[in-house]
Amino acid sequence: MGGYVVSNAVVALLGVGAAFTVRAVRRSRFWSDAARELARRRPLALLAIAVYVGVGLADSVSWIDAAGGVQGVEAHTPRSLIDRAFPAGFQERSYSAPFAEVEFYGGAPLEHPGAHWFGTDILGRDVLHLTLKGARIALLIGGLTSLIVIPLALLFGMSAGYLGGRVDDAVFFVISTLASIPNLLLLIALILALGRGPVQVCVAMGVTSWVGFARIVRGETFKLRELDYVQAARALGASEARIVLRHILPNVMHLVVITFVLLFSGTVLSEAILSFLGIGIDGSWGQMIDQARDELARDPIIAWNLAAASVALFLLILAVNRVGDAVRDILDPRTLVEDL
Amino acid sequence: MSAPLLEVTDLVTTFPADGSRAAVVDGVSIHLEAGEVLALVGESGCGKSMTALSILRLVPRPGRIESGRIELAGRDVGALSVNEMRRVRGAEAAMIFQEPMTSLNPVQAAGDQVVEAIRLHERVSAADARARTVELFERVGIPDPESRFDAYPHQLSGGIKQRVMVAMALSMSPKLLIADEPTTALDVTIQAQILELLREVRDRIGMGILLITHDLGVVNELADRITVMYAGQVAEEGTREDVLARPRHPYTQGLLASIPSRARPGEPLAEIAGVVPSPGRFPSGCRFATRCFRVIDRCRSEAPEATRIGEKHRAWCHVVAAEEGKA
Amino acid sequence: MRVGRRVWGAIALLALIQIASCTNNPYPDSADSVKVRYAYLPGPPKTLDPAVSYNYADHTILANIYETLLEYHYLQRPYLLMPGLAEAVPVEQTLPDGRYSYRFHLRPGMRFESDPCFARDGAGTTDREILASDVAFQLMRIADPETISPVVATFSKIDGFAEFADRLVALRSSDPEFGKRRIDRQYADAEGVEGIVVHGPYELEVVLHEPYPQLLYWFAMPFTAPVPWEAVDYYDGEEGRPFFKEHPIATGPFRLTRYEKHNRIVLERNPNWYGTLHPDWRAPGTVYPSQGEPGDAEAGLLRPEYVGKPLPFLERIEFRMEKENIPAFNKFLQGYYDASTIIQESFDRAVQEGRLSPAMKARGMELEKSVDPDIYYIGFNMNDPVVGARAGDRGRKLRQAMSLAVDVVEFDRVFQNGRGVPAQSPIPPGIFGYDPDYVNPFRTPDPDRARALLAEAGYEGGIDPRTKRPLRLSFDTPDPSTRGRLTYQFFVDAWRRIGLDVELNATNYNRFQDKVRDGAYQIYMWGWIADYPDPENFLFLLWGPNASSTNPGAPNTSNFVDPRFDALFVTMKDMPNGPERLAKIREMRAILQKQRPWIELFHRENYVLYHGWLQNVKPAGISLPASKYVDVDPTLRTERREEWNRPIVWPAWALLGISVLVTIPGIVTFFRERQ
Amino acid sequence: MIGYALRRLLYGFLVVQGVLGLLFVLFFLYAEPMDMARRAVGEKAPPAVLKLWIQEHGYDRPWTDQLRDHYVRMLSFDFGRSDADEVPIARRLREGVGPSLSFTVPTFALGLVLGVALSLFVAYFRETYIDRTGVVIAVLAMSVSILLYIIGSQYLIGKILNWFPISGFDPDPRVLPRFVAMPILIGVVAGIGGDLRFYRTVFVEETSRDYVRTARAKGCGDGRVMAFHVLRNALIPILTRVVTAIPFLFTGSLLIESFFGIPGLGAVTVEAIQGNDFSTLRVMVFIGALAFILFQIVTDFTYTLVDPRVRLE
């Protein structure tokens, strides 16, 4: 029951966090220049991501009431802003094509003729509604998994890279061990141990994918540690912790942003494969794709299910990858080669 | 007089800047005879390196040679096809660069890089190429050339690497050698040896050398003629004595005054006020007007023409023109 | 850019080779004259050991390799037993001491497939005659704990069956060497099974201590097929030899000649089959039947060129593995598989209103419909305090209301395109006790009456008085796949509409079985496929002593215990089919109707689509050696394949066009930008 | 050099111990012997039969003995038999590795050659139409789920163009290309996006180096500059990415093999996990770990071959 309360709280938290980051970015010239340059290079992709995040957040704010003429169990289940955007009981008996007046099979009149822009699925649920709800799950998968991976990778990677010696060996041991266990086994074991909810799947995916990033951070920290300005800081008597936080972490931030983007699209895409194995997340686009893949075999084809979910997934990943590209060029000085 | 070794007339090379294209090299004309050293002098960013690169059509993208004529040993470089140009580079004209530390391919043995330069232009067996390379190494003064042949760049010192570059440049005994700041990155003792090597190249082999530098000391050592460039244009040209002893263009005078050795002890070093305008935002008229201590109104409105001062001595300055009575 | 050109050249060359040699025929050596049948399996067989194999896919192979003492008539419905290796169908005798006995007479002169295991100790011959002792040996193998046969419980009705197993275990544990001796000697030393008596080379008697007329059906299943001890002993997986379970010794019309378990399995005609060795016998299982079920003649199942002719007609059967059903069905449409169970998604393309669509008819395809002897149902856990018997009348009314809310016709229309018979009771059509006119009042959907019943049960509008919120129930299902979740969601929605908040938790098969074992479930969904065509094989799922809470692993998962129902079951189960037995079944049905331990859903209707070149196809719910009756017209098939696989090429040109459009500006830049 | 190899091998041995231990814990975290028995013997088997199976397979022993036995057998390469169907695991691997390699190796090779060639081409024409379009196409190719590639190609190439069989497999070399053509095409298209973007960044970085200008000044053609000078200097990042992919060639690809009916090793690990088949699973993981360690050492050694500056101290 408490699920939706937690979700509302998280949305509020995100709002505060966002405000705080905007203020921080505006204060630092480097990051505000980068932000302005990013907006200049990828306006469309940023807009697309904003839309997805907006839909995702709208779908996360929900409460229980009987507004909109809802009755029966509906009146007692939390409904989000997105749910409320659709009339109560907006369900048909089974398949219907986009904007159709009649059912796809048998031609019986629909309860809401012409109202389903993306048609309805086998259970008669509105595909547009399902696709919109998929946004929240995709953002959750990508975002939450990255939130688990990045701190873990930073902690292990930087401590290994900076301290070296036995710590480096120990971390490298953990990295190699985790990397050679098939991540599917880790996933299934964790999911069966933690249960099947979306958060559990994200934790499982996070734990299995921080290894790659940790190795990159370790390499980068190893290099940074030798650079002159770090030696200089040490010469000035700065404490080890201060050096790591003030000097190494900011120089690894661009890596963090780039990896967040790659990780995001990677995890969202791999969720589709988990759905194929039956351990994906309910309501995700991956699951919609898996459900709809048999519908291509029909004649005439039922493609709107597959199309809606795959286009939604494709555009998000495309936008994230495009932004990722630009972010890497802007933040990673090496590729910013000016020659005259 | 046979055709000059190198004749560049009204060369314009442009780069994109805020939407349109800015002329980094704006109507430069120079010429060079065999066995002669022409020094191209100017502050960094005045386009001297780009002029050199344009001669070999090595302008990096997104730069482009807009117009102008380049004649190398009587051949119009602009008209050459891509393949013909490739055969010219290294054979007719060669180039050495400022940073010996990074100019050699780090994962290829030094000798192999010279062998490659030979075999690109001549069908010759590996053994012969190796022998010629070792002989070249000796000529450029590399000690123990046989063992140095198989050494990798990171195992060689800066000086030795610059000598390898010279050996590579001389491998096909080209007529023209372009040296882009050859000594800037080296310490003084090595600098002298490299200059001595270049002098030999000019005198014993009779090659024409286009020496690009901002170090007036090196110019004094080696240059036969000097061309001073400012903001993509030629400010003054003439023989070594003309320019060093009797500079007439205010910029050249300012440049020479700021050499530390000429400063009188106790007084602050002389310097030229202001900053070189960046390409694309050049002022109209004479580009040095904003910083010139003898600026007159005409300088701000009208670009100066060449005023002949001596047999090989010319200056692009309204004040000089006035002094010579040719206003 | 020299590199680019060389790489592009290589790729173009590679593509050309592929295009030139391209045909989408997956069979390289499809010699067109040979009578070959092409079929597919959803996955590799788990085992080909007749004593162990217990699933439908494995039996499609096993039934053609292992001949049984009895077999079903190919065309008669309801299913009729007829003699196979045995000369006649035995009749149950009651012995003086009250035990029940069945005597089988094998036909003399029948031989096993020739195999090196027979020639091991220099016996000179590579095959052997089939003897009654081979049947006895197989029955003892079922008893042998090491075989780990799943049907031990059924055959424990034979006298001394369990005792034999105990003696065997005792001998093996007392002397470790014992286990290494020849298998038949081990069984002999354990003095065999008291109730299995071999009277001479061709006569076998089976004696039971309790009546079990259904035993005969088990002698039409591969479990009881004769198996040579030489093979079991020789093929032990050592020194590179395969296991016995991967190397069957054929007694049936076909033998296994190629067994790449994960890719390709091939059966070829068995020269030692008794129908081939002794055509003169014209034994019922060796010739095509001359009469069948009314309507078979019209369906082309009794054509003159086949009736009475010696079997089998096919030379070879090729099985391929197809894990995904879309590629399988598409290859069927291309003519590369002779028959295909229609996957539900492509149903409308093949069948409209239960008949073959015109497009399919034009391609010469045939549709064979048959109702499978199975039942799919939603069950309540009668031990549960809310939905079970302990909730007394409130529980019963709740169950009745939930039963009325489920509209199976709609479910069938949505998920199975009307393919499936809505079930009124546990007994499916084609099994004695099925009454086509019986309409279960609680199985015709009536949401209003359901809401009324909910109110009577104290859950007005679905609200649980204790929590003031919709009554929350849990619905456990074994199939976590996305496809499965959709079907269960249909039922959850149905119950939501009458106000009940049912939470769906789909787990994998193991977790589901653990929950059932520990009784931690309220509502569940399962199915049951008949082992043999008898009402007992269905009603035993609700028989009190079979409750899974009392003895784990027993089939009565609903823990339905009703003394009246149990008494009726005991008397009904051994009665011969007749009006008295029907009356008892009707009484039991009335109890189930009122108590509602199950919501009966449907009996699956099996549609098999097959091409015109495949003759004599009649699908059967239970395992049946069908391949020996089937015939193929290879020339027609080759023609059709050519006709149906002409490539439609315009998409290739469209793609080529788009890629050219994209690369032209590239080529322009290529020449402009080169320095 | 030898010292380094020995130290890394010892280190690798430790990691393998860690992997086997973690695997043991993880597996028995979610599967109990009862499940394994029921999966192997069959759903309808009575409890007594299940207990017998557990005894035979030794899963009833205290976990310490099981762990010791688990280590001993693995390290002595005694793979034993699968829990699911008693087939010797070594034979299953031998039978399955061929089909898997038959499409993963060509995909890997073609993907590598195409990826490097295209990236060199795009990096050379940096900031032009070729570069921009190349990157956009790469990102498009990357953003599509492989499930859609499979469904789409089977529909378009298998069903409409009828160029290749929709699914199926035949080891006979004359016919094999027909079956592996589509899986290879999908493998390359799905992988090319990521490769192109990665290699392009590396090559762009290298083309800005001074030695490229020297090479062109001495008369090298653009092709030779990119393919010889730049490529050789970019080999380290390329090798890191390429060599880490090699171990996965043997395990094939789950999705492609199940949709195209290729009897490779793609599904073995997944089936072992879902089928609670511990003996097969530990072999797959053990081999995976060994391959991972060995190839890491191989990567380090290839660095020295490729770049003289790298020394293994």
XYZ file of N, CA and C in Angstrom, chain C residues 336-406:
213
model
N 8.456 -26.052 -45.597
C 9.630 -26.806 -45.128
C 9.287 -27.685 -43.928
N 8.071 -27.568 -43.407
C 7.567 -28.555 -42.425
C 6.218 -29.039 -42.945
N 5.962 -30.334 -42.802
C 4.746 -30.884 -43.418
C 3.506 -30.537 -42.611
N 3.673 -30.425 -41.278
C 2.486 -30.114 -40.456
C 2.906 -29.150 -39.354
N 1.923 -28.428 -38.832
C 2.269 -27.499 -37.740
C 1.067 -27.304 -36.855
N 1.301 -27.411 -35.535
C 0.206 -26.983 -34.655
C 0.162 -25.465 -34.818
N -1.007 -24.909 -35.019
C -1.077 -23.463 -35.342
C -0.734 -22.664 -34.102
N 0.236 -21.783 -34.263
C 0.509 -20.950 -33.093
C -0.625 -19.927 -33.015
N -0.967 -19.599 -31.837
C -2.195 -18.841 -31.610
C -2.156 -17.533 -32.387
N -0.974 -16.967 -32.549
C -0.920 -15.629 -33.183
C -1.264 -15.723 -34.659
N -0.882 -16.813 -35.300
C -1.123 -16.837 -36.757
C -2.447 -17.493 -37.053
N -3.240 -17.609 -35.986
C -4.449 -18.418 -36.137
C -5.374 -17.827 -37.189
N -5.542 -16.497 -37.098
C -6.592 -15.913 -37.951
C -6.201 -15.990 -39.407
N -4.898 -16.114 -39.601
C -4.489 -16.229 -41.004
C -4.901 -17.614 -41.506
N -4.878 -18.594 -40.613
C -5.122 -19.969 -41.080
C -6.606 -20.335 -40.962
N -7.219 -19.888 -39.869
C -8.587 -20.408 -39.641
C -9.532 -19.237 -39.357
N -10.635 -19.267 -40.079
C -11.671 -18.255 -39.757
C -12.966 -19.003 -39.439
N -13.596 -18.640 -38.285
C -14.833 -19.299 -37.811
C -14.653 -20.823 -37.864
N -13.541 -21.312 -37.405
C -13.370 -22.755 -37.262
C -13.102 -23.481 -38.558
N -13.094 -22.739 -39.699
C -12.818 -23.477 -40.963
C -11.546 -22.895 -41.597
N -10.986 -23.606 -42.511
C -9.746 -23.174 -43.150
C -10.012 -21.900 -43.962
N -9.088 -20.938 -43.845
C -9.319 -19.689 -44.599
C -9.101 -19.974 -46.091
N -9.797 -19.208 -46.931
C -9.686 -19.442 -48.395
C -8.229 -19.454 -48.854
N -7.432 -18.523 -48.303
C -6.020 -18.473 -48.766
C -5.344 -19.815 -48.498
N -5.595 -20.371 -47.327
C -4.925 -21.639 -46.980
C -5.496 -22.783 -47.834
N -6.815 -22.698 -48.050
C -7.426 -23.780 -48.852
C -6.775 -23.766 -50.249
N -6.583 -22.541 -50.761
C -6.007 -22.434 -52.119
C -4.618 -23.064 -52.145
N -3.943 -23.070 -51.020
C -2.571 -23.648 -51.007
C -2.644 -25.163 -50.816
N -3.894 -25.694 -50.757
C -3.984 -27.140 -50.652
C -3.757 -27.655 -49.249
N -3.965 -26.781 -48.273
C -3.719 -27.244 -46.884
C -4.991 -27.891 -46.333
N -4.801 -28.685 -45.330
C -5.933 -29.347 -44.659
C -5.890 -28.993 -43.182
N -7.085 -28.956 -42.557
C -7.152 -28.628 -41.110
C -7.766 -29.817 -40.395
N -7.129 -30.277 -39.345
C -7.652 -31.429 -38.593
C -7.930 -30.954 -37.169
N -9.190 -31.026 -36.774
C -9.539 -30.526 -35.426
C -9.742 -31.701 -34.496
N -9.304 -31.589 -33.252
C -9.649 -32.659 -32.285
C -9.572 -32.048 -30.898
N -10.453 -32.497 -30.042
C -10.433 -31.973 -28.661
C -9.487 -32.856 -27.858
N -8.532 -32.214 -27.177
C -7.572 -33.006 -26.391
C -8.251 -33.493 -25.115
N -7.905 -34.692 -24.698
C -8.467 -35.212 -23.425
C -7.740 -34.534 -22.256
N -8.035 -33.236 -22.031
C -7.344 -32.532 -20.916
C -8.327 -31.562 -20.272
N -7.963 -30.962 -19.160
C -8.816 -29.971 -18.470
C -7.905 -28.898 -17.888
N -8.230 -27.622 -18.171
C -7.490 -26.505 -17.546
C -8.449 -25.812 -16.583
N -7.968 -25.536 -15.387
C -8.913 -25.040 -14.364
C -8.208 -24.070 -13.410
N -9.041 -23.251 -12.759
C -8.544 -22.428 -11.634
C -9.017 -23.131 -10.379
N -8.116 -23.381 -9.434
C -8.492 -24.126 -8.232
C -8.368 -23.271 -6.983
N -9.224 -23.582 -6.021
C -9.120 -22.901 -4.717
C -8.467 -23.861 -3.725
N -7.711 -23.325 -2.807
C -7.111 -24.167 -1.755
C -8.162 -24.297 -0.650
N -8.811 -25.505 -0.595
C -9.936 -25.677 0.318
C -9.513 -25.574 1.776
N -8.186 -25.625 2.064
C -7.761 -25.458 3.472
C -7.656 -23.981 3.862
N -7.824 -23.074 2.849
C -7.618 -21.644 3.163
C -8.797 -21.074 3.955
N -8.541 -20.311 4.992
C -9.622 -19.778 5.855
C -10.586 -18.847 5.114
N -10.164 -18.221 4.014
C -11.056 -17.232 3.358
C -11.824 -17.896 2.215
N -11.034 -18.600 1.317
C -11.720 -19.157 0.117
C -12.062 -20.633 0.316
N -11.548 -21.261 1.384
C -11.673 -22.720 1.515
C -12.920 -23.169 2.228
N -12.934 -24.508 2.493
C -14.108 -25.114 3.149
C -14.265 -24.545 4.551
N -13.120 -24.178 5.192
C -13.226 -23.722 6.599
C -14.033 -22.438 6.680
N -14.201 -21.748 5.536
C -15.006 -20.509 5.587
C -16.488 -20.850 5.416
N -16.777 -22.142 5.396
C -18.182 -22.575 5.356
C -18.939 -21.960 4.197
N -20.173 -21.539 4.461
C -21.042 -21.016 3.382
C -20.444 -19.760 2.763
N -19.830 -18.871 3.650
C -19.259 -17.601 3.092
C -18.246 -17.972 2.001
N -17.393 -18.987 2.327
C -16.356 -19.409 1.365
C -17.007 -19.936 0.098
N -18.041 -20.776 0.273
C -18.653 -21.402 -0.923
C -19.257 -20.327 -1.808
N -19.975 -19.369 -1.177
C -20.622 -18.311 -1.985
C -19.530 -17.477 -2.693
N -18.433 -17.226 -1.980
C -17.330 -16.452 -2.598
C -16.820 -17.218 -3.826
N -16.626 -18.522 -3.659
C -16.121 -19.338 -4.792
C -17.125 -19.328 -5.939
N -18.410 -19.446 -5.564
C -19.440 -19.443 -6.629
C -19.424 -18.093 -7.353
N -19.292 -17.006 -6.594
C -19.305 -15.666 -7.208
C -18.109 -15.558 -8.163
N -16.928 -15.966 -7.690
C -15.726 -15.853 -8.545
C -15.879 -16.724 -9.783
N -16.568 -17.857 -9.612
C -16.774 -18.745 -10.764
C -17.669 -18.073 -11.794
N -18.689 -17.360 -11.314
C -19.636 -16.697 -12.230
C -18.977 -15.510 -12.932
N -17.936 -14.965 -12.336
C -17.314 -13.761 -12.937
C -16.438 -14.128 -14.136
N -16.011 -15.393 -14.227
C -15.036 -15.766 -15.282
C -15.781 -16.165 -16.552
